[in-house]
Amino acid sequence: MCSSKSFSFKKRSTQEKKALIVCFGEMLIDFVPITAGVSLADAEGFKKAAGGAPANVAVGISRLGGSAAFMGKVGKDEFGYMLADILKENNVDYSGMRFDPNARTALAFVTLRSDGEREFMFYRNPSADKLLHEKELDVNLIKKADIFHYGSISLIEEPCRSAHLAAMDIAKKAGCILSYDPNLRLPLWPSAEAAQQGIMSIWNQADIIKISEEEIEFLTGGDDPYDDDVVMKKLYHPNLKLLIVTEGAAGCRYYTKEFKGKVEGIKADAVDTTGAGDSFVGAILNSWGSDLNLYKDEKRLREALLFANACGALTVQKKGAIPAMPTKEAVDQFLHQTTA
């Protein structure tokens, strides 16, 4: 029995060294008010922080000791170079990043309510992230990936939409696991109907999907997001290995072909919820990268989800997304304190 356990550990650690997670999509600058609970107009000042869900996930993976790369486009401007430097500082491969001389890096002003929840105002008409062309894709980087992760914002407009679809196709043919976090940002879509159709247009190709309660309600036209039947009948598809529903501070639910369940959240004093979901996704993908059969073992999956919940809980305690991403040591210490 001991030898089989040590063999499985060896096997996982070998995979851990090799697993590369490529995150595709937008990277931008978040301007977060210095004081929570005020409107943008009343904010006395803002702190700038790197953001954009796929980039947040890449940094989250790297902070946990994993191997991550980011693919996307920023402006050939001060903010674009700043974002590239942040990826470099966080040991994220940014060789797939492109710089547009004719468009600016996207900006988002984030209103922080007193409970740490957010509202967004975007400046991206057009921003560089929308202008990534298929011919600019680093095909070799995609083919090297074990996991290819993406959202839905890169599906909103051409030419980025075609680049996104082509990248997914390359990844699928190369045998990558496809990971999808829709990350609904309704103000960026032309209409609610366009958002629903756009998000669902690539739904059935993903191996892993992470979705929130609000997104379930939106995508199903108002159905109960806590109803397992709604999730399994309307959102689970035959090719899916794992569907995760996040419930913020309450934790998460998980669904596979073989089992389903819930992992409770960990209490934390929320300062800014920006990036909490991305931190959660980074943790799950990092765990998956070191154990490609994670979804088949409920005990190991639950451990990985508890760790991911802890990542999210730590992230909400600081302002900004990327600055708040925790290290593995910080998560282990936090779990020891909160579950002891």
XYZ file of N, CA and C in Angstrom, residues 69-230:
486
model
N 1.319 31.240 -18.068
C 1.626 32.184 -19.140
C 0.371 32.994 -19.427
N 0.564 34.232 -19.871
C -0.564 35.084 -20.257
C -0.470 35.408 -21.740
N -1.634 35.344 -22.422
C -1.728 35.728 -23.827
C -2.801 36.788 -23.976
N -2.462 37.908 -24.570
C -3.436 38.966 -24.783
C -2.733 40.197 -25.307
N -3.487 41.281 -25.458
C -2.937 42.500 -26.046
C -3.189 43.699 -25.149
N -2.157 44.535 -25.047
C -2.268 45.800 -24.323
C -1.784 46.909 -25.251
N -1.933 48.143 -24.811
C -1.447 49.252 -25.614
C 0.069 49.376 -25.527
N 0.648 49.917 -26.597
C 2.086 50.220 -26.557
C 2.220 51.568 -25.851
N 1.948 51.550 -24.552
C 1.931 52.772 -23.755
C 2.468 52.468 -22.353
N 2.532 53.481 -21.511
C 3.107 53.312 -20.169
C 2.382 52.242 -19.362
N 1.051 52.227 -19.464
C 0.285 51.235 -18.710
C 0.539 49.821 -19.241
N 0.634 49.683 -20.563
C 0.915 48.375 -21.161
C 2.253 47.820 -20.702
N 3.278 48.697 -20.707
C 4.599 48.264 -20.243
C 4.587 47.942 -18.752
N 3.814 48.706 -18.005
C 3.679 48.450 -16.563
C 3.090 47.061 -16.321
N 2.065 46.701 -17.102
C 1.428 45.390 -16.945
C 2.393 44.260 -17.293
N 3.171 44.454 -18.366
C 4.167 43.442 -18.743
C 5.190 43.262 -17.621
N 5.604 44.369 -17.023
C 6.567 44.308 -15.912
C 5.989 43.558 -14.720
N 4.707 43.769 -14.453
C 4.052 43.084 -13.324
C 4.020 41.576 -13.566
N 3.727 41.168 -14.802
C 3.754 39.735 -15.129
C 5.165 39.184 -14.931
N 6.151 39.927 -15.418
C 7.549 39.509 -15.289
C 7.938 39.358 -13.820
N 7.580 40.358 -13.003
C 7.892 40.327 -11.565
C 7.262 39.120 -10.876
N 6.108 38.664 -11.407
C 5.390 37.540 -10.806
C 5.676 36.209 -11.488
N 6.749 36.179 -12.271
C 7.197 34.938 -12.934
C 6.143 34.326 -13.855
N 5.358 35.190 -14.495
C 4.400 34.723 -15.497
C 5.031 34.918 -16.871
N 5.006 33.885 -17.696
C 5.520 33.957 -19.066
C 4.627 34.922 -19.860
N 5.196 35.998 -20.367
C 4.400 36.967 -21.129
C 4.857 37.050 -22.591
N 5.478 35.968 -23.072
C 5.960 35.945 -24.464
C 4.798 35.995 -25.454
N 3.589 35.642 -25.007
C 2.412 35.693 -25.869
C 1.673 37.018 -25.805
N 2.253 37.991 -25.112
C 1.627 39.315 -24.971
C 1.990 40.169 -26.185
N 1.007 40.932 -26.674
C 1.235 41.802 -27.827
C 0.940 43.254 -27.441
N 1.624 44.198 -28.113
C 1.499 45.628 -27.806
C 1.001 46.366 -29.042
N -0.132 47.053 -28.915
C -0.729 47.755 -30.051
C -0.316 49.231 -30.034
N 0.340 49.714 -31.114
C 0.764 51.117 -31.134
C -0.387 52.099 -31.365
N -1.541 51.579 -31.798
C -2.659 52.457 -32.184
C -3.835 52.454 -31.214
N -3.727 51.712 -30.123
C -4.835 51.657 -29.153
C -4.273 51.648 -27.737
N -5.058 52.174 -26.824
C -4.624 52.273 -25.430
C -4.932 51.006 -24.634
N -4.184 50.830 -23.563
C -4.480 49.784 -22.587
C -5.822 50.118 -21.918
N -6.660 49.098 -21.725
C -7.984 49.305 -21.127
C -7.873 49.743 -19.663
N -8.828 50.577 -19.249
C -8.921 51.037 -17.860
C -10.295 50.677 -17.297
N -10.344 50.381 -16.016
C -11.624 50.148 -15.341
C -11.620 50.880 -14.006
N -12.636 51.692 -13.772
C -12.806 52.330 -12.472
C -13.772 51.465 -11.664
N -13.342 51.091 -10.485
C -14.097 50.138 -9.671
C -14.662 50.854 -8.455
N -15.991 50.856 -8.319
C -16.629 51.423 -7.130
C -16.689 50.348 -6.055
N -16.135 50.632 -4.893
C -16.180 49.683 -3.785
C -17.296 50.062 -2.821
N -18.285 49.161 -2.674
C -19.309 49.393 -1.663
C -18.712 49.121 -0.284
N -19.420 49.509 0.745
C -18.882 49.351 2.103
C -18.664 47.876 2.462
N -19.365 46.951 1.785
C -19.179 45.521 2.065
C -18.102 44.894 1.176
N -17.401 45.722 0.398
C -16.317 45.221 -0.450
C -16.761 44.767 -1.827
N -18.078 44.719 -2.082
C -18.562 44.346 -3.420
C -18.315 45.509 -4.387
N -18.366 45.193 -5.707
C -17.908 46.184 -6.684
C -18.933 46.513 -7.762
N -18.737 47.675 -8.347
C -19.402 48.054 -9.597
C -18.302 48.610 -10.493
N -18.464 48.415 -11.812
C -17.398 48.775 -12.745
C -17.815 49.864 -13.725
N -16.860 50.717 -14.094
C -17.033 51.629 -15.218
C -15.786 51.476 -16.099
N -16.001 51.076 -17.344
C -14.884 50.727 -18.225
C -14.565 51.821 -19.229
N -13.272 51.969 -19.508
C -12.794 52.843 -20.588
C -12.047 51.950 -21.578
N -12.756 51.530 -22.626
C -12.128 50.635 -23.599
C -12.820 50.742 -24.965
N -12.860 51.939 -25.531
C -13.531 52.141 -26.823
C -12.629 52.773 -27.879
N -11.906 52.049 -28.691
C -11.602 50.636 -28.437
C -10.305 50.557 -27.644
N -10.148 49.521 -26.874
C -8.886 49.311 -26.164
C -8.114 48.191 -26.849
N -6.838 48.110 -26.548
C -5.941 47.192 -27.253
C -6.376 45.729 -27.128
N -6.947 45.358 -25.971
C -7.286 43.934 -25.771
C -8.291 43.416 -26.795
N -9.153 44.318 -27.316
C -10.157 43.911 -28.318
C -9.528 43.645 -29.693
N -8.298 44.142 -29.872
C -7.708 44.198 -31.214
C -6.668 43.108 -31.475
N -6.668 42.066 -30.655
C -5.765 40.938 -30.900
C -6.237 40.173 -32.125
N -5.337 39.968 -33.092
C -5.662 39.247 -34.322
C -5.186 37.802 -34.244
N -5.862 36.930 -34.972
C -5.499 35.512 -35.001
C -4.031 35.321 -35.394
N -3.549 36.119 -36.339
C -2.166 35.978 -36.821
C -1.139 36.347 -35.741
N -1.587 37.019 -34.677
C -0.681 37.411 -33.594
C -0.575 36.360 -32.491
N -1.332 35.278 -32.605
C -1.302 34.221 -31.587
C 0.044 33.515 -31.585
N 0.551 33.226 -30.392
C 1.757 32.417 -30.238
C 1.312 30.947 -30.216
N 1.277 30.357 -31.401
C 0.738 28.996 -31.548
C 1.544 27.981 -30.749
N 2.865 28.114 -30.747
C 3.709 27.161 -30.022
C 3.464 27.209 -28.521
N 3.219 28.401 -27.997
C 2.922 28.541 -26.566
C 1.621 27.817 -26.223
N 0.610 27.976 -27.070
C -0.679 27.291 -26.830
C -0.476 25.781 -26.851
N 0.291 25.298 -27.819
C 0.502 23.845 -27.966
C 1.276 23.251 -26.788
N 2.083 24.084 -26.118
C 2.860 23.609 -24.971
C 2.010 23.500 -23.704
N 0.818 24.136 -23.726
C -0.011 24.197 -22.511
C -0.610 22.842 -22.162
N -0.733 22.585 -20.860
C -1.502 21.438 -20.368
C -2.959 21.863 -20.157
N -3.120 23.116 -19.709
C -4.454 23.688 -19.485
C -4.503 25.035 -20.203
N -5.597 25.278 -20.919
C -5.807 26.561 -21.607
C -7.041 27.208 -20.992
N -6.841 28.356 -20.354
C -7.917 29.013 -19.596
C -8.331 30.331 -20.250
N -9.639 30.633 -20.220
C -10.155 31.843 -20.881
C -11.474 32.266 -20.237
N -11.892 33.484 -20.573
C -13.177 34.014 -20.121
C -14.085 34.269 -21.304
N -15.000 35.247 -21.159
C -15.930 35.544 -22.267
C -15.769 36.960 -22.811
N -15.041 37.830 -22.102
C -14.909 39.220 -22.553
C -14.214 39.281 -23.915
N -13.292 38.350 -24.139
C -12.572 38.299 -25.418
C -13.447 37.799 -26.572
N -14.695 37.429 -26.279
C -15.641 37.003 -27.332
C -16.532 38.142 -27.816
N -16.453 39.307 -27.171
C -17.446 40.360 -27.431
C -17.303 40.976 -28.816
N -16.071 41.247 -29.219
C -15.876 41.958 -30.491
C -14.769 41.350 -31.331
N -14.885 41.565 -32.660
C -13.804 41.209 -33.570
C -12.745 42.306 -33.523
N -11.468 41.977 -33.807
C -10.965 40.670 -34.247
C -10.655 39.695 -33.113
N -10.775 40.159 -31.847
C -10.379 39.312 -30.728
C -11.208 38.022 -30.646
N -12.497 38.121 -31.004
C -13.350 36.930 -30.951
C -12.790 35.801 -31.819
N -12.407 36.130 -33.047
C -11.855 35.110 -33.951
C -10.529 34.566 -33.431
N -9.725 35.439 -32.837
C -8.447 35.003 -32.254
C -8.702 34.039 -31.096
N -9.707 34.356 -30.272
C -10.083 33.508 -29.136
C -10.517 32.125 -29.623
N -11.411 32.088 -30.603
C -11.922 30.810 -31.119
C -10.799 29.987 -31.751
N -9.896 30.659 -32.466
C -8.766 29.953 -33.099
C -7.841 29.378 -32.026
N -7.592 30.149 -30.963
C -6.719 29.685 -29.877
C -7.317 28.459 -29.183
N -8.635 28.496 -28.938
C -9.316 27.334 -28.345
C -9.169 26.102 -29.224
N -9.325 26.294 -30.523
C -9.236 25.187 -31.482
C -7.836 24.578 -31.476
N -6.814 25.434 -31.473
C -5.423 24.962 -31.421
C -5.198 24.173 -30.129
N -5.688 24.724 -29.005
C -5.508 24.083 -27.696
C -6.194 22.723 -27.652
N -7.410 22.660 -28.145
C -8.182 21.406 -28.135
C -7.474 20.331 -28.960
N -7.027 20.724 -30.148
C -6.344 19.761 -31.034
C -5.012 19.304 -30.456
N -4.408 20.157 -29.620
C -3.123 19.809 -28.999
C -3.309 18.956 -27.739
N -4.567 18.707 -27.364
C -4.851 17.861 -26.200
C -4.892 18.600 -24.874
N -5.011 19.927 -24.920
C -5.096 20.714 -23.672
C -6.449 20.511 -22.989
N -6.445 20.638 -21.680
C -7.688 20.771 -20.911
C -8.167 22.210 -21.118
N -9.453 22.393 -21.449
C -10.002 23.738 -21.645
C -10.769 24.173 -20.395
N -10.386 25.331 -19.876
C -10.986 25.869 -18.647
C -11.666 27.196 -18.951
N -12.921 27.335 -18.484
C -13.749 28.497 -18.843
C -14.371 29.120 -17.604
N -14.103 30.410 -17.415
C -14.796 31.200 -16.391
C -15.461 32.356 -17.123
N -16.777 32.299 -17.330
C -17.446 33.326 -18.151
C -17.202 34.752 -17.669
N -17.125 34.948 -16.349
C -16.803 36.262 -15.789
C -17.678 37.352 -16.419
N -18.968 37.227 -16.230
C -19.948 38.140 -16.840
C -19.701 39.593 -16.443
N -19.538 40.434 -17.445
C -19.465 41.891 -17.257
C -20.462 42.505 -18.224
N -21.727 42.564 -17.799
C -22.835 42.958 -18.667
C -22.634 44.305 -19.361
N -22.071 45.334 -18.701
C -21.921 46.636 -19.374
C -21.035 46.595 -20.623
N -20.210 45.571 -20.755
C -19.309 45.491 -21.912
C -19.980 44.891 -23.149
N -21.089 44.195 -22.949
C -21.786 43.551 -24.069
C -22.804 44.520 -24.684
N -23.110 44.370 -25.991
C -24.110 45.238 -26.630
C -25.491 45.131 -25.984
N -25.829 43.923 -25.497
C -27.131 43.702 -24.851
C -27.045 42.462 -23.979
N -28.041 42.277 -23.115
C -28.094 41.084 -22.262
C -28.229 39.824 -23.115
N -29.014 39.923 -24.187
C -29.203 38.771 -25.082
C -27.886 38.388 -25.756
N -27.132 39.403 -26.199
C -25.831 39.139 -26.833
C -24.873 38.475 -25.850
N -24.928 38.915 -24.584
C -24.065 38.323 -23.551
C -24.419 36.858 -23.325
N -25.714 36.592 -23.202
C -26.166 35.211 -22.964
C -25.752 34.299 -24.125
N -25.991 34.754 -25.334
C -25.660 33.953 -26.524
C -24.156 33.781 -26.674
N -23.409 34.884 -26.445
C -21.959 34.831 -26.584
C -21.317 33.885 -25.584
N -21.746 33.975 -24.338
C -21.183 33.119 -23.285
C -21.492 31.648 -23.559
N -22.729 31.370 -23.991
C -23.133 29.976 -24.228
C -22.588 29.409 -25.544
N -22.120 30.275 -26.443
C -21.667 29.808 -27.770
C -20.474 28.857 -27.689
N -19.679 28.933 -26.619
C -18.509 28.045 -26.496
C -18.631 27.116 -25.281
N -19.802 27.106 -24.677
C -20.037 26.386 -23.422
C -19.658 24.908 -23.511
N -20.097 24.247 -24.573
C -19.964 22.783 -24.662
C -18.559 22.299 -24.983
N -17.634 23.225 -25.189
C -16.265 22.803 -25.508
C -15.373 22.701 -24.279
N -15.804 23.277 -23.163
C -14.947 23.333 -21.971
C -14.924 22.012 -21.207
N -13.765 21.719 -20.601
C -13.621 20.560 -19.707
C -13.905 20.962 -18.260
N -13.563 22.220 -17.923
C -13.781 22.759 -16.575
C -14.521 24.086 -16.740
N -15.581 24.278 -15.971
C -16.274 25.575 -15.972
C -16.462 26.012 -14.523
N -16.129 27.273 -14.267
C -16.417 27.890 -12.967
C -17.426 29.009 -13.215
N -18.489 29.004 -12.435
C -19.576 29.966 -12.641
C -20.111 30.412 -11.280
N -20.649 31.617 -11.214
C -21.199 32.127 -9.949
C -22.716 31.943 -9.925
N -23.296 32.125 -8.742
C -24.772 32.019 -8.611
C -25.475 33.035 -9.515
N -24.939 34.280 -9.533
C -25.556 35.337 -10.358
C -25.509 34.977 -11.839
N -24.412 34.351 -12.242
C -24.278 33.966 -13.655
C -25.238 32.842 -14.019
N -25.490 31.930 -13.093
C -26.482 30.872 -13.343
C -27.852 31.501 -13.579
N -28.214 32.420 -12.690
C -29.502 33.098 -12.805
C -29.617 33.804 -14.155
N -28.550 34.479 -14.553
C -28.547 35.211 -15.821
C -28.644 34.260 -17.020
N -27.838 33.226 -17.024
C -27.770 32.335 -18.192
C -29.005 31.447 -18.345
N -29.692 31.170 -17.229
C -30.885 30.311 -17.305
C -32.181 31.115 -17.373
N -32.055 32.455 -17.415
C -33.255 33.285 -17.505
C -34.003 33.395 -16.200
N -33.282 33.329 -15.079
C -33.914 33.563 -13.777
C -34.194 32.331 -12.959
N -33.681 31.163 -13.376
C -33.899 29.940 -12.598
C -33.138 29.992 -11.270
N -33.555 29.138 -10.347
C -32.950 29.085 -9.011
C -31.512 28.569 -9.110
N -30.513 29.404 -8.770
C -29.118 28.963 -8.903
C -28.701 27.905 -7.895
N -29.557 27.678 -6.862
C -29.224 26.688 -5.829
C -29.872 25.322 -6.098
N -30.595 25.221 -7.201
C -31.286 23.984 -7.561
C -30.348 23.098 -8.396
N -29.977 21.948 -7.834
C -29.063 21.040 -8.538
C -29.613 20.594 -9.890
N -30.923 20.436 -9.974
C -31.532 20.007 -11.239
C -31.335 21.064 -12.324
N -31.462 22.327 -11.963
C -31.237 23.426 -12.913
C -29.805 23.359 -13.442
